[in-house]
Tab-separated table of C-alpha atoms and ligand atoms in Angstrom:
chain	number	residue	atom	x	y	z
Y	1	MET	CA	301.838	287.778	18.130
Y	2	LYS	CA	299.455	284.853	18.941
Y	3	LEU	CA	296.180	285.861	17.485
Y	4	LEU	CA	293.179	283.900	18.584
Y	5	VAL	CA	291.049	284.917	15.335
Y	6	THR	CA	287.256	283.735	15.848
Y	7	GLY	CA	285.364	283.159	12.332
Y	8	GLY	CA	288.901	282.136	10.763
Y	9	ALA	CA	286.970	279.765	8.725
Y	10	GLY	CA	284.761	282.390	6.976
Y	11	PHE	CA	285.190	284.742	4.097
Y	12	ILE	CA	286.954	287.635	5.714
Y	13	GLY	CA	288.417	285.758	9.032
Y	14	SER	CA	290.100	283.298	6.701
Y	15	ALA	CA	291.458	286.162	4.579
Y	16	VAL	CA	292.853	287.650	8.257
Y	17	VAL	CA	294.375	283.946	8.864
Y	18	ARG	CA	296.183	283.864	5.588
Y	19	LEU	CA	297.637	287.276	5.924
Y	20	ALA	CA	298.697	287.189	9.596
Y	21	MET	CA	300.449	284.055	8.956
Y	22	THR	CA	302.661	285.634	6.057
Y	23	ARG	CA	303.464	288.619	8.482
Y	24	GLY	CA	304.929	286.111	10.664
Y	25	HIS	CA	302.020	286.043	13.441
Y	26	GLN	CA	300.762	282.712	15.204
Y	27	VAL	CA	296.989	281.927	14.736
Y	28	VAL	CA	294.634	279.841	16.616
Y	29	ASN	CA	291.430	279.703	14.656
Y	30	VAL	CA	288.188	279.286	16.652
Y	31	ASP	CA	285.127	278.468	14.421
Y	32	ALA	CA	281.988	276.520	15.049
Y	33	LEU	CA	281.949	275.746	11.441
Y	34	THR	CA	278.424	276.653	10.577
Y	35	TYR	CA	276.929	276.787	6.935
Y	36	ALA	CA	279.385	279.905	6.057
Y	37	ALA	CA	282.523	278.269	6.892
Y	38	CYS	CA	284.809	276.464	4.727
Y	39	LEU	CA	288.186	275.203	6.189
Y	40	ASP	CA	289.372	274.862	2.430
Y	41	ASN	CA	289.705	278.618	2.802
Y	42	VAL	CA	292.636	277.932	5.074
Y	43	ALA	CA	294.128	274.960	3.973
Y	44	MET	CA	297.140	276.261	2.985
Y	45	VAL	CA	298.393	277.236	6.337
Y	46	ALA	CA	296.462	274.270	8.107
Y	47	ASP	CA	299.977	272.296	8.474
Y	48	SER	CA	301.871	275.068	9.575
Y	49	PRO	CA	303.416	274.794	13.067
Y	50	ASP	CA	302.332	278.380	13.745
Y	51	TYR	CA	298.570	277.501	13.252
Y	52	ALA	CA	295.879	275.683	15.479
Y	53	PHE	CA	292.382	275.296	14.957
Y	54	GLU	CA	289.561	274.586	17.420
Y	55	GLN	CA	285.971	273.837	16.473
Y	56	VAL	CA	284.436	275.813	19.237
Y	57	ASP	CA	281.048	277.667	19.285
Y	58	ILE	CA	281.168	281.356	20.713
Y	59	ARG	CA	278.034	280.408	22.316
Y	60	ASP	CA	279.691	278.017	24.417
Y	61	ARG	CA	281.649	280.020	27.436
Y	62	ALA	CA	282.980	276.901	29.138
Y	63	ALA	CA	284.504	275.811	25.948
Y	64	LEU	CA	286.044	279.556	25.290
Y	65	ASP	CA	287.830	279.634	28.662
Y	66	ALA	CA	289.577	276.251	27.681
Y	67	VAL	CA	290.643	277.727	24.469
Y	68	PHE	CA	292.056	280.880	26.093
Y	69	SER	CA	293.951	278.615	29.008
Y	70	LYS	CA	295.327	276.159	26.287
Y	71	HIS	CA	296.401	278.880	23.993
Y	72	MET	CA	297.158	281.957	25.883
Y	73	PRO	CA	297.066	284.493	22.984
Y	74	ASP	CA	298.473	288.059	22.694
Y	75	ALA	CA	295.262	289.160	21.153
Y	76	VAL	CA	291.841	288.482	20.024
Y	77	MET	CA	290.323	289.189	16.558
Y	78	HIS	CA	286.396	288.717	16.885
Y	79	LEU	CA	285.001	288.195	13.168
Y	80	ALA	CA	282.304	285.026	13.910
Y	81	ALA	CA	278.852	286.265	13.608
Y	82	GLU	CA	276.225	285.510	11.670
Y	83	SER	CA	276.510	287.675	8.405
Y	84	HIS	CA	273.676	287.467	6.027
Y	85	VAL	CA	270.950	290.260	6.261
Y	86	ASP	CA	268.518	288.367	4.590
Y	87	ARG	CA	268.848	285.058	6.688
Y	88	SER	CA	268.426	287.707	9.558
Y	89	ILE	CA	265.088	288.886	8.435
Y	90	ASP	CA	263.900	285.282	8.329
Y	91	GLY	CA	265.704	283.965	11.532
Y	92	PRO	CA	266.750	286.575	13.791
Y	93	ALA	CA	267.256	284.375	16.748
Y	94	ASP	CA	270.738	283.206	15.474
Y	95	PHE	CA	271.980	286.874	14.961
Y	96	ILE	CA	271.125	287.549	18.673
Y	97	GLU	CA	272.610	284.463	20.074
Y	98	THR	CA	275.929	284.560	18.260
Y	99	ASN	CA	276.238	287.903	17.355
Y	100	VAL	CA	275.148	289.316	20.757
Y	101	THR	CA	275.530	286.563	23.525
Y	102	GLY	CA	278.275	284.930	21.823
Y	103	THR	CA	280.165	288.410	21.943
Y	104	PHE	CA	279.491	288.387	25.404
Y	105	ASN	CA	280.768	285.423	26.074
Y	106	MET	CA	283.889	286.027	24.378
Y	107	LEU	CA	284.292	289.496	26.197
Y	108	GLU	CA	283.923	287.589	29.750
Y	109	ALA	CA	286.219	284.667	28.852
Y	110	ALA	CA	289.055	287.195	27.482
Y	111	ARG	CA	288.498	289.541	30.477
Y	112	THR	CA	288.881	286.203	32.971
Y	113	TYR	CA	292.026	285.439	30.940
Y	114	TRP	CA	293.465	289.120	30.889
Y	115	THR	CA	292.538	289.542	34.706
Y	116	ALA	CA	294.602	286.145	35.372
Y	117	GLN	CA	297.576	287.396	33.196
Y	118	GLY	CA	297.720	290.465	35.641
Y	119	LYS	CA	295.824	292.638	32.863
Y	120	PRO	CA	298.818	293.275	30.592
Y	121	ASP	CA	298.337	296.495	28.750
Y	122	SER	CA	299.779	294.982	25.592
Y	123	PHE	CA	296.816	292.875	25.374
Y	124	ARG	CA	294.119	293.482	22.798
Y	125	PHE	CA	290.467	292.630	22.079
Y	126	HIS	CA	289.676	293.538	18.590
Y	127	HIS	CA	286.156	293.600	17.649
Y	128	ILE	CA	285.580	293.659	14.188
Y	129	SER	CA	282.065	295.093	12.873
Y	130	THR	CA	279.871	296.562	9.918
Y	131	ASP	CA	279.307	300.178	8.705
Y	132	GLU	CA	275.519	298.765	8.918
Y	133	VAL	CA	275.463	299.913	12.399
Y	134	PHE	CA	274.988	303.589	11.350
Y	135	GLY	CA	271.955	303.136	9.434
Y	136	SER	CA	271.114	304.398	5.786
Y	137	LEU	CA	272.712	307.684	4.439
Y	138	PRO	CA	270.700	309.798	1.937
Y	139	ASN	CA	272.379	310.018	-1.764
Y	140	ASP	CA	274.361	313.151	-0.778
Y	141	PRO	CA	278.256	312.830	-1.474
Y	142	SER	CA	278.740	315.423	1.305
Y	143	VAL	CA	277.258	312.991	3.983
Y	144	GLN	CA	279.457	309.936	5.197
Y	145	PHE	CA	279.823	307.740	8.032
Y	146	THR	CA	282.414	308.670	10.650
Y	147	GLU	CA	283.286	307.222	13.856
Y	148	ASP	CA	281.020	309.890	15.651
Y	149	THR	CA	277.936	308.826	13.401
Y	150	PRO	CA	275.124	307.861	15.941
Y	151	TYR	CA	273.954	304.353	15.633
Y	152	ASP	CA	271.078	303.830	13.842
Y	153	PRO	CA	270.732	299.829	13.101
Y	154	ARG	CA	267.619	299.023	10.827
Y	155	SER	CA	267.658	295.272	10.132
Y	156	PRO	CA	268.178	292.557	12.729
Y	157	TYR	CA	271.661	291.735	11.875
Y	158	SER	CA	273.017	295.482	11.988
Y	159	ALA	CA	271.153	295.509	15.244
Y	160	SER	CA	272.805	292.651	16.619
Y	161	LYS	CA	276.257	293.961	15.594
Y	162	ALA	CA	275.389	297.378	17.049
Y	163	SER	CA	274.539	295.588	20.315
Y	164	SER	CA	277.816	293.795	20.342
Y	165	ASP	CA	280.027	297.146	19.354
Y	166	HIS	CA	277.999	298.638	22.608
Y	167	LEU	CA	279.036	295.533	25.128
Y	168	VAL	CA	282.703	295.824	23.504
Y	169	ARG	CA	282.842	299.472	24.464
Y	170	ALA	CA	281.133	298.807	27.860
Y	171	TRP	CA	283.686	296.040	28.634
Y	172	HIS	CA	286.602	298.719	27.939
Y	173	GLU	CA	284.884	301.437	30.115
Y	174	THR	CA	283.840	299.675	33.034
Y	175	TYR	CA	286.556	296.949	33.308
Y	176	GLY	CA	289.145	298.424	31.501
Y	177	LEU	CA	289.488	295.596	28.829
Y	178	PRO	CA	292.044	296.943	26.243
Y	179	VAL	CA	289.755	297.086	23.273
Y	180	VAL	CA	289.903	298.238	19.521
Y	181	LEU	CA	286.880	298.092	17.080
Y	182	THR	CA	286.307	298.616	13.636
Y	183	ASN	CA	283.521	299.369	11.280
Y	184	CYS	CA	284.027	298.279	7.402
Y	185	SER	CA	281.938	298.587	4.119
Y	186	ASN	CA	281.032	295.940	2.287
Y	187	ASN	CA	283.730	293.401	1.208
Y	188	TYR	CA	284.205	291.357	-1.848
Y	189	GLY	CA	286.775	289.062	-3.351
Y	190	PRO	CA	288.071	285.330	-3.394
Y	191	TYR	CA	286.354	282.993	-1.124
Y	192	HIS	CA	283.246	285.054	-0.955
Y	193	PHE	CA	280.337	282.723	0.150
Y	194	PRO	CA	278.169	282.170	-2.970
Y	195	GLU	CA	274.978	283.499	-1.203
Y	196	LYS	CA	276.106	287.412	-1.332
Y	197	LEU	CA	275.628	289.727	-4.074
Y	198	ILE	CA	279.065	289.476	-5.972
Y	199	PRO	CA	279.503	285.603	-6.245
Y	200	VAL	CA	275.572	285.568	-6.815
Y	201	ILE	CA	276.202	287.457	-9.686
Y	202	ILE	CA	279.215	285.920	-11.363
Y	203	LEU	CA	277.615	282.032	-10.891
Y	204	ASN	CA	274.327	282.810	-11.886
Y	205	ALA	CA	275.702	284.601	-15.181
Y	206	LEU	CA	278.106	281.856	-15.725
Y	207	ALA	CA	275.030	279.268	-15.399
Y	208	GLY	CA	272.748	281.465	-17.623
Y	209	LYS	CA	270.441	282.036	-14.990
Y	210	ALA	CA	268.874	285.670	-14.045
Y	211	LEU	CA	270.812	288.062	-12.328
Y	212	PRO	CA	268.940	289.316	-9.494
Y	213	ILE	CA	268.715	293.140	-8.702
Y	214	TYR	CA	266.771	294.159	-5.570
Y	215	GLY	CA	264.331	296.672	-6.095
Y	216	ASP	CA	265.392	299.193	-8.934
Y	217	GLY	CA	269.225	298.595	-8.265
Y	218	SER	CA	269.515	302.370	-6.825
Y	219	ASN	CA	270.996	301.363	-3.502
Y	220	ILE	CA	274.739	302.463	-2.788
Y	221	ARG	CA	277.391	300.420	-1.190
Y	222	ASP	CA	281.074	301.271	-0.752
Y	223	TRP	CA	283.011	298.321	-1.941
Y	224	LEU	CA	286.547	297.155	-0.351
Y	225	TYR	CA	288.680	294.288	-1.460
Y	226	VAL	CA	288.770	291.687	1.412
Y	227	GLU	CA	292.574	291.369	1.288
Y	228	ASP	CA	292.822	295.347	1.713
Y	229	HIS	CA	290.241	295.103	4.652
Y	230	ALA	CA	292.618	292.012	6.178
Y	231	ASP	CA	295.467	294.475	5.874
Y	232	ALA	CA	293.436	297.309	7.881
Y	233	LEU	CA	292.660	294.803	10.490
Y	234	LEU	CA	296.018	293.716	11.383
Y	235	LEU	CA	297.217	297.280	11.385
Y	236	ALA	CA	294.291	298.256	14.156
Y	237	VAL	CA	295.235	295.280	16.465
Y	238	GLU	CA	298.931	295.862	16.085
Y	239	LYS	CA	299.026	299.792	16.183
Y	240	GLY	CA	295.369	300.700	16.866
Y	241	ALA	CA	294.783	303.051	20.295
Y	242	VAL	CA	293.309	301.464	23.054
Y	243	GLY	CA	289.413	302.262	23.157
Y	244	ARG	CA	289.351	303.862	19.931
Y	245	SER	CA	287.323	302.788	16.784
Y	246	TYR	CA	287.957	302.992	13.088
Y	247	ASN	CA	285.919	303.006	10.226
Y	248	ILE	CA	287.252	301.322	7.139
Y	249	GLY	CA	286.095	301.654	3.649
Y	250	GLY	CA	287.326	301.615	-0.086
Y	251	GLU	CA	286.288	305.131	-1.203
Y	252	ASN	CA	284.348	303.022	-3.920
Y	253	GLU	CA	280.470	303.614	-3.972
Y	254	ARG	CA	278.650	302.162	-6.627
Y	255	THR	CA	275.033	301.467	-6.982
Y	256	ASN	CA	273.938	297.929	-7.177
Y	257	LEU	CA	272.888	298.350	-10.834
Y	258	GLU	CA	276.458	299.814	-11.491
Y	259	LEU	CA	278.094	297.122	-9.902
Y	260	VAL	CA	276.246	294.272	-11.734
Y	261	LYS	CA	276.854	296.102	-15.109
Y	262	THR	CA	280.442	296.103	-14.222
Y	263	LEU	CA	280.721	292.681	-13.436
Y	264	CYS	CA	279.043	291.759	-16.490
Y	265	ALA	CA	281.234	293.759	-18.778
Y	266	ILE	CA	284.438	291.798	-17.163
Y	267	LEU	CA	282.805	288.777	-17.826
Y	268	ASP	CA	281.732	289.739	-21.541
Y	269	GLN	CA	285.616	289.988	-21.796
Y	270	LYS	CA	286.839	287.076	-19.793
Y	271	ARG	CA	284.337	284.374	-20.928
Y	272	PRO	CA	282.472	286.089	-23.508
Y	273	LYS	CA	278.857	284.715	-24.376
Y	274	GLU	CA	278.146	283.115	-28.135
Y	275	VAL	CA	275.376	285.861	-28.240
Y	276	GLY	CA	274.875	288.885	-26.616
Y	277	SER	CA	276.047	290.194	-22.885
Y	278	TYR	CA	275.550	288.952	-19.412
Y	279	ALA	CA	273.811	292.443	-18.779
Y	280	ASP	CA	271.095	290.516	-20.885
Y	281	GLN	CA	270.471	288.376	-17.892
Y	282	ILE	CA	269.562	291.141	-15.287
Y	283	THR	CA	266.069	290.709	-13.751
Y	284	PHE	CA	264.600	293.371	-11.285
Y	285	VAL	CA	263.103	291.452	-7.909
Y	286	THR	CA	261.223	292.367	-4.953
Y	287	ASP	CA	263.293	294.535	-2.646
Y	288	ARG	CA	264.687	293.592	0.797
Y	289	PRO	CA	262.048	294.925	3.475
Y	290	GLY	CA	264.015	297.969	4.838
Y	291	HIS	CA	266.642	298.194	2.732
Y	292	ASP	CA	269.302	300.667	3.334
Y	293	ALA	CA	269.461	303.385	0.757
Y	294	ARG	CA	273.113	304.061	1.014
Y	295	TYR	CA	276.432	303.239	2.798
Y	296	ALA	CA	279.527	305.490	2.564
Y	297	ILE	CA	282.785	305.552	4.918
Y	298	ASP	CA	284.951	308.288	5.884
Y	299	PRO	CA	288.122	306.429	6.321
Y	300	SER	CA	290.069	309.493	7.312
Y	301	ARG	CA	291.041	308.203	10.555
Y	302	ILE	CA	292.653	304.930	9.645
Y	303	ARG	CA	294.616	306.715	6.668
Y	304	GLU	CA	295.867	309.551	8.878
Y	305	GLU	CA	296.642	307.428	12.260
Y	306	LEU	CA	297.281	304.276	10.801
Y	307	GLY	CA	298.605	305.252	7.444
Y	308	TRP	CA	295.977	302.594	5.628
Y	309	ARG	CA	295.285	302.978	2.016
Y	310	PRO	CA	293.362	300.153	-0.036
Y	311	SER	CA	295.839	298.892	-2.464
Y	312	VAL	CA	293.398	298.265	-5.427
Y	313	THR	CA	290.728	300.195	-7.003
Y	314	VAL	CA	287.168	298.143	-7.287
Y	315	GLU	CA	287.812	297.666	-11.024
Y	316	GLU	CA	290.816	295.715	-10.511
Y	317	GLY	CA	289.585	293.707	-7.679
Y	318	LEU	CA	286.730	292.899	-9.518
Y	319	ALA	CA	288.555	291.449	-12.296
Y	320	GLN	CA	290.903	289.616	-9.890
Y	321	THR	CA	287.273	287.951	-8.339
Y	322	VAL	CA	286.001	287.120	-11.549
Y	323	ASP	CA	289.414	285.249	-12.140
Y	324	TRP	CA	289.171	283.697	-8.905
Y	325	TYR	CA	285.901	282.238	-9.481
Y	326	LEU	CA	286.471	281.231	-12.988
Y	327	ASP	CA	289.675	279.293	-11.438
Y	328	ASN	CA	288.131	277.785	-8.703
Y	329	GLU	CA	284.658	275.962	-9.655
Y	330	SER	CA	285.500	273.045	-7.138
Y	331	TRP	CA	285.365	275.440	-4.300
Y	332	TRP	CA	282.153	277.322	-5.056
Y	333	ARG	CA	280.611	274.194	-6.649
Y	334	ALA	CA	280.593	272.216	-3.223
Y	335	LEU	CA	279.386	275.261	-1.154
Y	336	GLN	CA	276.169	275.575	-3.463
Y	337	ASP	CA	274.363	272.545	-1.922
Y	338	ARG	CA	274.387	274.127	1.568
Y	339	HIS	CA	270.703	275.104	3.367
Y	340	GLY	CA	269.090	278.184	1.778
Y	341	VAL	CA	271.958	278.959	-0.968
Y	342	GLY	CA	270.422	279.903	-4.278
Y	343	GLU	CA	267.084	280.574	-2.688
Y	344	ARG	CA	265.675	283.784	-2.256
Y	345	LEU	CA	265.565	284.747	1.523
Y	346	GLY	CA	264.630	287.365	3.691
Y	347	VAL	CA	261.048	288.514	1.958
Y	348	LYS	CA	258.916	286.928	4.352
Y	349	ALA	CA	258.371	289.965	6.432
L	401	LIG	N1	281.245	290.734	4.591
L	401	LIG	C1	281.247	291.925	4.978
L	401	LIG	O1	281.113	292.690	3.925
L	401	LIG	C2	281.550	292.417	6.327
L	401	LIG	C3	281.671	293.959	6.211
L	401	LIG	C4	282.042	294.541	7.172
L	401	LIG	C5	282.321	293.839	8.791
L	401	LIG	N2	281.737	292.469	8.520
L	401	LIG	C6	282.183	291.595	9.828
L	401	LIG	O2	283.295	290.920	9.402
L	401	LIG	C7	283.071	289.612	10.305
L	401	LIG	C8	283.145	288.349	9.295
L	401	LIG	O3	282.133	288.546	8.369
L	401	LIG	P1	282.208	287.612	7.056
L	401	LIG	O4	281.602	288.114	5.859
L	401	LIG	O5	283.563	286.840	6.972
L	401	LIG	O6	281.175	286.457	7.673
L	401	LIG	P2	281.158	284.770	6.911
L	401	LIG	O7	279.549	284.474	7.624
L	401	LIG	O8	281.693	284.521	6.083
L	401	LIG	O9	281.864	283.939	8.429
L	401	LIG	C9	281.471	283.924	9.486
L	401	LIG	C10	282.071	282.658	10.256
L	401	LIG	O10	282.032	282.761	11.490
L	401	LIG	C11	281.635	281.690	11.841
L	401	LIG	N3	280.260	281.357	12.969
L	401	LIG	C12	279.196	281.855	12.898
L	401	LIG	N4	278.570	281.758	14.100
L	401	LIG	C13	279.635	280.916	14.818
L	401	LIG	C14	279.659	280.812	16.372
L	401	LIG	N5	278.359	280.795	16.964
L	401	LIG	N6	280.930	279.973	17.237
L	401	LIG	C15	281.863	280.293	16.263
L	401	LIG	N7	281.918	280.733	15.083
L	401	LIG	C16	280.649	281.142	14.403
L	401	LIG	C17	281.204	280.900	10.976
L	401	LIG	O11	281.573	279.412	10.839
L	401	LIG	C18	282.224	281.413	9.750
L	401	LIG	O12	282.873	280.541	9.574
L	401	LIG	C19	281.398	289.554	10.840
L	401	LIG	O13	281.645	289.617	12.346
L	401	LIG	C20	280.965	290.423	10.094
L	401	LIG	O14	279.653	291.299	10.771
L	401	LIG	C21	281.357	291.659	7.277
């Protein structure tokens, strides 16, 4: 397939681009190159005749129309978004413009192109979303998010993603656009931008800085290795049923404190300190406003209908991630100067 991937210079989008190309797909990477982007993430495929890059902002409808006409994709995988909850608390406008209006533009550009092609059934608009649209769960293992869980977003980020999910469903119901949706839990792995929890912990640990834990560290997340997510996304675009959504999760629930302690234990083994443990650097800081208590995904549908399973446990994935950050210092050093990185964001509220 020729895949038009938006956000392909970001963390998850670049994993999708790299995996799609090893599986024989052609890729058109559409990315505005915001602060969160890094073209090094896709440098290994950049010279391939099966790869094209377009620096285009999804808020620019005319530019999107030109990309569709030029490249004539078989499917869209829409990942471009503002993605950091803390930034959405300080500056929600960008989240509305990119995640809501940008998705509207993508839907309209895709619909115009698909209609001009004679509305082929084989076309797909795959919208990549988050489990955060479902809100916050109690700490009760018998309750998980399913595809039927009512939406209850609680941050500007999750509300903007929920809005975009509703638009995508509406374009299917109203115009017949062949869409598929996926809602995934927290990702981690190589090329994770150094403002997110796991890279912050690894890089602060190595720098001898405090390891900040929001609140008391009891918030629970369901962690998934990014390459397993990319694998699930390719299955969904290739084989997912039209109009259907699939929840994707690693079945790896950990409190933030447990996760950070695991990372410290891995670092203690791989890069021991002269004295003590990296866990000695753990520091509790003011909680995020409206911090969701627990996310947990029931991935039964994608497992049973599409045969997807994660390939690594969270311990294996975290060890691989730590190795990657230890081996790729030039990658993360270059990103640490970007606006807001290393600052505490999202507490102004
Ligand atoms: N990171 C997670 O744990 C997670 C979990 C579930 C779902 N998601 C979703 O997956 C998608 C990708 O997340 P990520 O973590 O890779 O994000 P990211 O912030 O690392 O990357 C986002 C990419 O989108 C691009 N982008 C942003 N605004 C744009 C615009 N207006 N026009 C064109 N490109 C623009 C950026 O330049 C960047 O390359 C998002 O839609 C996010 O909501 C993320």
